[in-house]
PDB file of C-alpha atoms in Angstrom:
ATOM      1  CA  UNK A   1     105.667  86.053 127.427  1.00  0.00           C
ATOM      2  CA  UNK A   2     107.561  83.271 125.685  1.00  0.00           C
ATOM      3  CA  UNK A   3     108.182  83.823 121.958  1.00  0.00           C
ATOM      4  CA  UNK A   4     106.030  80.837 120.928  1.00  0.00           C
ATOM      5  CA  UNK A   5     103.153  82.111 123.080  1.00  0.00           C
ATOM      6  CA  UNK A   6     103.505  85.613 121.653  1.00  0.00           C
ATOM      7  CA  UNK A   7     103.454  84.261 118.094  1.00  0.00           C
ATOM      8  CA  UNK A   8     100.323  82.262 118.858  1.00  0.00           C
ATOM      9  CA  UNK A   9      98.692  85.286 120.461  1.00  0.00           C
ATOM     10  CA  UNK A  10      99.626  87.495 117.496  1.00  0.00           C
ATOM     11  CA  UNK A  11      98.017  84.931 115.176  1.00  0.00           C
ATOM     12  CA  UNK A  12      94.810  84.993 117.241  1.00  0.00           C
ATOM     13  CA  UNK A  13      94.749  88.784 117.178  1.00  0.00           C
ATOM     14  CA  UNK A  14      95.371  88.800 113.429  1.00  0.00           C
ATOM     15  CA  UNK A  15      92.513  86.367 112.828  1.00  0.00           C
ATOM     16  CA  UNK A  16      90.203  88.566 114.874  1.00  0.00           C
ATOM     17  CA  UNK A  17      91.392  91.701 113.068  1.00  0.00           C
ATOM     18  CA  UNK A  18      90.917  90.158 109.612  1.00  0.00           C
ATOM     19  CA  UNK A  19      87.384  89.140 110.610  1.00  0.00           C
ATOM     20  CA  UNK A  20      86.489  92.620 111.896  1.00  0.00           C
ATOM     21  CA  UNK A  21      88.061  94.234 108.821  1.00  0.00           C
ATOM     22  CA  UNK A  22      86.112  91.958 106.454  1.00  0.00           C
ATOM     23  CA  UNK A  23      82.844  92.604 108.310  1.00  0.00           C
ATOM     24  CA  UNK A  24      83.108  96.306 109.063  1.00  0.00           C
ATOM     25  CA  UNK A  25      85.882  97.765 106.899  1.00  0.00           C
ATOM     26  CA  UNK A  26      88.671  99.930 108.233  1.00  0.00           C
ATOM     27  CA  UNK A  27      86.256 102.500 109.663  1.00  0.00           C
ATOM     28  CA  UNK A  28      84.749  99.777 111.864  1.00  0.00           C
ATOM     29  CA  UNK A  29      88.104  98.285 112.760  1.00  0.00           C
ATOM     30  CA  UNK A  30      88.724  99.495 116.273  1.00  0.00           C
ATOM     31  CA  UNK A  31      91.378  98.234 118.613  1.00  0.00           C
ATOM     32  CA  UNK A  32      88.630  97.534 121.149  1.00  0.00           C
ATOM     33  CA  UNK A  33      86.567  95.466 118.669  1.00  0.00           C
ATOM     34  CA  UNK A  34      89.631  93.396 117.774  1.00  0.00           C
ATOM     35  CA  UNK A  35      90.627  93.006 121.421  1.00  0.00           C
ATOM     36  CA  UNK A  36      87.151  91.777 122.329  1.00  0.00           C
ATOM     37  CA  UNK A  37      87.006  89.316 119.442  1.00  0.00           C
ATOM     38  CA  UNK A  38      90.508  88.016 120.209  1.00  0.00           C
ATOM     39  CA  UNK A  39      89.825  87.959 123.956  1.00  0.00           C
ATOM     40  CA  UNK A  40      92.873  90.144 124.442  1.00  0.00           C
ATOM     41  CA  UNK A  41      93.362  93.367 126.314  1.00  0.00           C
ATOM     42  CA  UNK A  42      93.069  96.647 124.494  1.00  0.00           C
ATOM     43  CA  UNK A  43      96.360  97.633 126.131  1.00  0.00           C
ATOM     44  CA  UNK A  44      98.122  94.661 124.508  1.00  0.00           C
ATOM     45  CA  UNK A  45      96.994  95.755 121.066  1.00  0.00           C
ATOM     46  CA  UNK A  46      98.160  99.316 121.609  1.00  0.00           C
ATOM     47  CA  UNK A  47     101.473  98.126 123.072  1.00  0.00           C
ATOM     48  CA  UNK A  48     102.152  95.752 120.163  1.00  0.00           C
ATOM     49  CA  UNK A  49     100.773  97.747 117.227  1.00  0.00           C
ATOM     50  CA  UNK A  50     100.662 101.378 118.363  1.00  0.00           C
ATOM     51  CA  UNK A  51      97.356 102.191 116.691  1.00  0.00           C
ATOM     52  CA  UNK A  52      94.977 100.718 114.153  1.00  0.00           C
ATOM     53  CA  UNK A  53      97.199 101.786 111.238  1.00  0.00           C
ATOM     54  CA  UNK A  54     100.023  99.822 112.879  1.00  0.00           C
ATOM     55  CA  UNK A  55      97.674  96.855 113.205  1.00  0.00           C
ATOM     56  CA  UNK A  56      96.726  97.277 109.526  1.00  0.00           C
ATOM     57  CA  UNK A  57     100.444  97.232 108.610  1.00  0.00           C
ATOM     58  CA  UNK A  58     100.944  94.058 110.663  1.00  0.00           C
ATOM     59  CA  UNK A  59      98.040  92.402 108.825  1.00  0.00           C
ATOM     60  CA  UNK A  60      99.583  93.300 105.466  1.00  0.00           C
ATOM     61  CA  UNK A  61     102.976  91.929 106.509  1.00  0.00           C
ATOM     62  CA  UNK A  62     101.325  88.736 107.786  1.00  0.00           C
ATOM     63  CA  UNK A  63      99.524  88.317 104.461  1.00  0.00           C
ATOM     64  CA  UNK A  64     102.683  89.041 102.442  1.00  0.00           C
ATOM     65  CA  UNK A  65     104.522  86.420 104.502  1.00  0.00           C
ATOM     66  CA  UNK A  66     102.681  83.755 102.492  1.00  0.00           C
ATOM     67  CA  UNK A  67     105.067  84.611  99.677  1.00  0.00           C
ATOM     68  CA  UNK A  68     108.115  85.987 101.473  1.00  0.00           C
ATOM     69  CA  UNK A  69     108.390  83.009 103.832  1.00  0.00           C
ATOM     70  CA  UNK A  70     108.353  80.662 100.843  1.00  0.00           C
ATOM     71  CA  UNK A  71     111.024  82.718  99.076  1.00  0.00           C
ATOM     72  CA  UNK A  72     113.161  82.970 102.196  1.00  0.00           C
ATOM     73  CA  UNK A  73     112.982  79.201 102.787  1.00  0.00           C
ATOM     74  CA  UNK A  74     114.471  78.268  99.415  1.00  0.00           C
ATOM     75  CA  UNK A  75     117.697  79.248  97.736  1.00  0.00           C
ATOM     76  CA  UNK A  76     116.814  81.725  94.965  1.00  0.00           C
ATOM     77  CA  UNK A  77     118.169  79.313  92.343  1.00  0.00           C
ATOM     78  CA  UNK A  78     115.538  76.714  93.347  1.00  0.00           C
ATOM     79  CA  UNK A  79     112.499  78.991  93.106  1.00  0.00           C
ATOM     80  CA  UNK A  80     110.378  78.319  90.017  1.00  0.00           C
ATOM     81  CA  UNK A  81     108.145  80.948  88.464  1.00  0.00           C
ATOM     82  CA  UNK A  82     105.303  78.444  88.526  1.00  0.00           C
ATOM     83  CA  UNK A  83     105.513  77.902  92.280  1.00  0.00           C
ATOM     84  CA  UNK A  84     106.147  81.569  92.913  1.00  0.00           C
ATOM     85  CA  UNK A  85     103.278  82.618  90.654  1.00  0.00           C
ATOM     86  CA  UNK A  86     100.864  80.241  92.386  1.00  0.00           C
ATOM     87  CA  UNK A  87     101.920  81.526  95.815  1.00  0.00           C
ATOM     88  CA  UNK A  88     101.645  85.157  94.750  1.00  0.00           C
ATOM     89  CA  UNK A  89      98.183  84.668  93.253  1.00  0.00           C
ATOM     90  CA  UNK A  90      97.047  82.763  96.350  1.00  0.00           C
ATOM     91  CA  UNK A  91      98.126  85.679  98.505  1.00  0.00           C
ATOM     92  CA  UNK A  92      96.913  88.529  96.299  1.00  0.00           C
ATOM     93  CA  UNK A  93      93.515  86.968  95.590  1.00  0.00           C
ATOM     94  CA  UNK A  94      92.848  85.783  99.136  1.00  0.00           C
ATOM     95  CA  UNK A  95      89.914  87.084 101.150  1.00  0.00           C
ATOM     96  CA  UNK A  96      92.426  88.759 103.434  1.00  0.00           C
ATOM     97  CA  UNK A  97      94.105  90.646 100.603  1.00  0.00           C
ATOM     98  CA  UNK A  98      90.713  91.667  99.240  1.00  0.00           C
ATOM     99  CA  UNK A  99      89.689  93.021 102.670  1.00  0.00           C
ATOM    100  CA  UNK A 100      92.986  94.907 103.038  1.00  0.00           C
ATOM    101  CA  UNK A 101      92.674  96.417  99.555  1.00  0.00           C
ATOM    102  CA  UNK A 102      89.032  97.358 100.093  1.00  0.00           C
ATOM    103  CA  UNK A 103      90.034  99.150 103.279  1.00  0.00           C
ATOM    104  CA  UNK A 104      92.796 101.073 101.511  1.00  0.00           C
ATOM    105  CA  UNK A 105      90.533 101.956  98.574  1.00  0.00           C
ATOM    106  CA  UNK A 106      87.776 103.233 100.879  1.00  0.00           C
ATOM    107  CA  UNK A 107      90.125 105.348 102.995  1.00  0.00           C
ATOM    108  CA  UNK A 108      89.232 108.989 102.342  1.00  0.00           C
ATOM    109  CA  UNK A 109      92.362 110.173 104.174  1.00  0.00           C
ATOM    110  CA  UNK A 110      94.601 108.376 101.665  1.00  0.00           C
ATOM    111  CA  UNK A 111      96.862 107.087 104.432  1.00  0.00           C
ATOM    112  CA  UNK A 112      96.233 103.349 104.023  1.00  0.00           C
ATOM    113  CA  UNK A 113      97.246 103.101 100.355  1.00  0.00           C
ATOM    114  CA  UNK A 114     100.851 104.057 101.045  1.00  0.00           C
ATOM    115  CA  UNK A 115     100.916 101.668 104.030  1.00  0.00           C
ATOM    116  CA  UNK A 116      99.603  98.871 101.802  1.00  0.00           C
ATOM    117  CA  UNK A 117     102.150  99.655  99.075  1.00  0.00           C
ATOM    118  CA  UNK A 118     105.099  99.850 101.472  1.00  0.00           C
ATOM    119  CA  UNK A 119     104.293  96.815 103.618  1.00  0.00           C
ATOM    120  CA  UNK A 120     102.912  94.702 100.758  1.00  0.00           C
ATOM    121  CA  UNK A 121     104.630  95.372  97.456  1.00  0.00           C
ATOM    122  CA  UNK A 122     107.599  96.965  99.200  1.00  0.00           C
ATOM    123  CA  UNK A 123     108.188  93.732 101.102  1.00  0.00           C
ATOM    124  CA  UNK A 124     107.522  91.239  98.312  1.00  0.00           C
ATOM    125  CA  UNK A 125     108.863  92.940  95.181  1.00  0.00           C
ATOM    126  CA  UNK A 126     112.544  93.169  96.237  1.00  0.00           C
ATOM    127  CA  UNK A 127     112.503  89.408  96.820  1.00  0.00           C
ATOM    128  CA  UNK A 128     110.902  88.859  93.420  1.00  0.00           C
ATOM    129  CA  UNK A 129     113.611  90.953  91.805  1.00  0.00           C
ATOM    130  CA  UNK A 130     116.255  88.673  93.356  1.00  0.00           C
ATOM    131  CA  UNK A 131     114.604  85.708  91.636  1.00  0.00           C
ATOM    132  CA  UNK A 132     114.605  87.560  88.325  1.00  0.00           C
ATOM    133  CA  UNK A 133     118.267  88.522  88.709  1.00  0.00           C
ATOM    134  CA  UNK A 134     119.050  84.829  89.180  1.00  0.00           C
ATOM    135  CA  UNK A 135     116.999  83.961  86.082  1.00  0.00           C
ATOM    136  CA  UNK A 136     118.895  86.647  84.159  1.00  0.00           C
ATOM    137  CA  UNK A 137     122.248  85.249  85.305  1.00  0.00           C
ATOM    138  CA  UNK A 138     121.115  81.863  83.955  1.00  0.00           C
ATOM    139  CA  UNK A 139     120.252  83.482  80.599  1.00  0.00           C
ATOM    140  CA  UNK A 140     116.545  82.682  80.950  1.00  0.00           C
ATOM    141  CA  UNK A 141     114.951  86.119  80.534  1.00  0.00           C
ATOM    142  CA  UNK A 142     113.750  88.015  77.460  1.00  0.00           C
ATOM    143  CA  UNK A 143     114.148  91.365  79.263  1.00  0.00           C
ATOM    144  CA  UNK A 144     116.276  93.008  81.904  1.00  0.00           C
ATOM    145  CA  UNK A 145     115.465  91.628  85.385  1.00  0.00           C
ATOM    146  CA  UNK A 146     113.530  94.661  86.670  1.00  0.00           C
ATOM    147  CA  UNK A 147     111.453  94.894  83.474  1.00  0.00           C
ATOM    148  CA  UNK A 148     110.848  91.140  83.455  1.00  0.00           C
ATOM    149  CA  UNK A 149     109.722  91.142  87.086  1.00  0.00           C
ATOM    150  CA  UNK A 150     107.302  94.022  86.501  1.00  0.00           C
ATOM    151  CA  UNK A 151     105.901  92.449  83.311  1.00  0.00           C
ATOM    152  CA  UNK A 152     105.556  89.055  85.020  1.00  0.00           C
ATOM    153  CA  UNK A 153     103.527  90.574  87.867  1.00  0.00           C
ATOM    154  CA  UNK A 154     101.374  92.469  85.350  1.00  0.00           C
ATOM    155  CA  UNK A 155     100.715  89.327  83.319  1.00  0.00           C
ATOM    156  CA  UNK A 156     100.140  87.231  86.408  1.00  0.00           C
ATOM    157  CA  UNK A 157      97.770  89.483  88.301  1.00  0.00           C
ATOM    158  CA  UNK A 158      96.311  91.654  85.552  1.00  0.00           C
ATOM    159  CA  UNK A 159      93.110  93.225  86.817  1.00  0.00           C
ATOM    160  CA  UNK A 160      91.999  90.201  88.817  1.00  0.00           C
ATOM    161  CA  UNK A 161      92.727  91.707  92.222  1.00  0.00           C
ATOM    162  CA  UNK A 162      90.934  94.942  91.357  1.00  0.00           C
ATOM    163  CA  UNK A 163      87.942  93.020  90.034  1.00  0.00           C
ATOM    164  CA  UNK A 164      87.799  90.943  93.230  1.00  0.00           C
ATOM    165  CA  UNK A 165      88.070  94.042  95.417  1.00  0.00           C
ATOM    166  CA  UNK A 166      85.191  95.667  93.550  1.00  0.00           C
ATOM    167  CA  UNK A 167      83.153  92.409  93.520  1.00  0.00           C
ATOM    168  CA  UNK A 168      83.128  92.489  89.708  1.00  0.00           C
ATOM    169  CA  UNK A 169      84.165  88.830  89.582  1.00  0.00           C
ATOM    170  CA  UNK A 170      84.386  85.733  91.704  1.00  0.00           C
ATOM    171  CA  UNK A 171      87.747  84.275  92.644  1.00  0.00           C
ATOM    172  CA  UNK A 172      89.221  82.392  89.663  1.00  0.00           C
ATOM    173  CA  UNK A 173      89.351  78.623  89.957  1.00  0.00           C
ATOM    174  CA  UNK A 174      92.520  76.528  90.076  1.00  0.00           C
ATOM    175  CA  UNK A 175      92.571  75.916  86.318  1.00  0.00           C
ATOM    176  CA  UNK A 176      92.286  79.625  85.507  1.00  0.00           C
ATOM    177  CA  UNK A 177      95.031  80.434  88.005  1.00  0.00           C
ATOM    178  CA  UNK A 178      97.320  77.746  86.593  1.00  0.00           C
ATOM    179  CA  UNK A 179      96.769  79.059  83.056  1.00  0.00           C
ATOM    180  CA  UNK A 180      97.586  82.601  84.217  1.00  0.00           C
ATOM    181  CA  UNK A 181     100.779  81.364  85.935  1.00  0.00           C
ATOM    182  CA  UNK A 182     101.914  79.576  82.730  1.00  0.00           C
ATOM    183  CA  UNK A 183     101.107  82.584  80.535  1.00  0.00           C
ATOM    184  CA  UNK A 184     103.041  84.962  82.804  1.00  0.00           C
ATOM    185  CA  UNK A 185     106.109  82.705  82.754  1.00  0.00           C
ATOM    186  CA  UNK A 186     105.924  82.364  78.974  1.00  0.00           C
ATOM    187  CA  UNK A 187     105.838  86.138  78.674  1.00  0.00           C
ATOM    188  CA  UNK A 188     109.212  86.661  80.333  1.00  0.00           C
ATOM    189  CA  UNK A 189     111.210  83.467  79.845  1.00  0.00           C
ATOM    190  CA  UNK A 190     113.213  82.558  76.745  1.00  0.00           C
TER     191      UNK A 190
END
């Protein structure tokens, strides 16, 4: 299969998997259900992802790519906390992220949480730290880079993602998100 065809097919499978996950949770996410919805073979899913935990990991990485692709496309010196904050909130508060987090929270075996942490935060946070090291080199931070990055994420996200996952709130509108992005930047920048 040509790389462009494989990428397109992976996107179709991911869309089907996100839909099944949102509808049925991780317990109802079977390779067969995803294969049927994506009009793919069950064998293809097992060959590409190994098992449903591997598929779950691929979904997390695909979701995290909303931020990592943006960071990788720009030189670190040209990344602004406003753009980065907006992208991170868009990703973390998306329906996909909510479905992934609900699945991990509902997992009685406690295997999905570590997968989510490693493939999500473990993929994004090192790139964020590079941005904060650049800001530190420019003399723009109130704190050391690692502390500033952690505080910025805390101020940016707060409990919003948890409240969305538990259906305790609706997704914040654009104005609320923009205010949160500004407040987080003000908390770490000189």
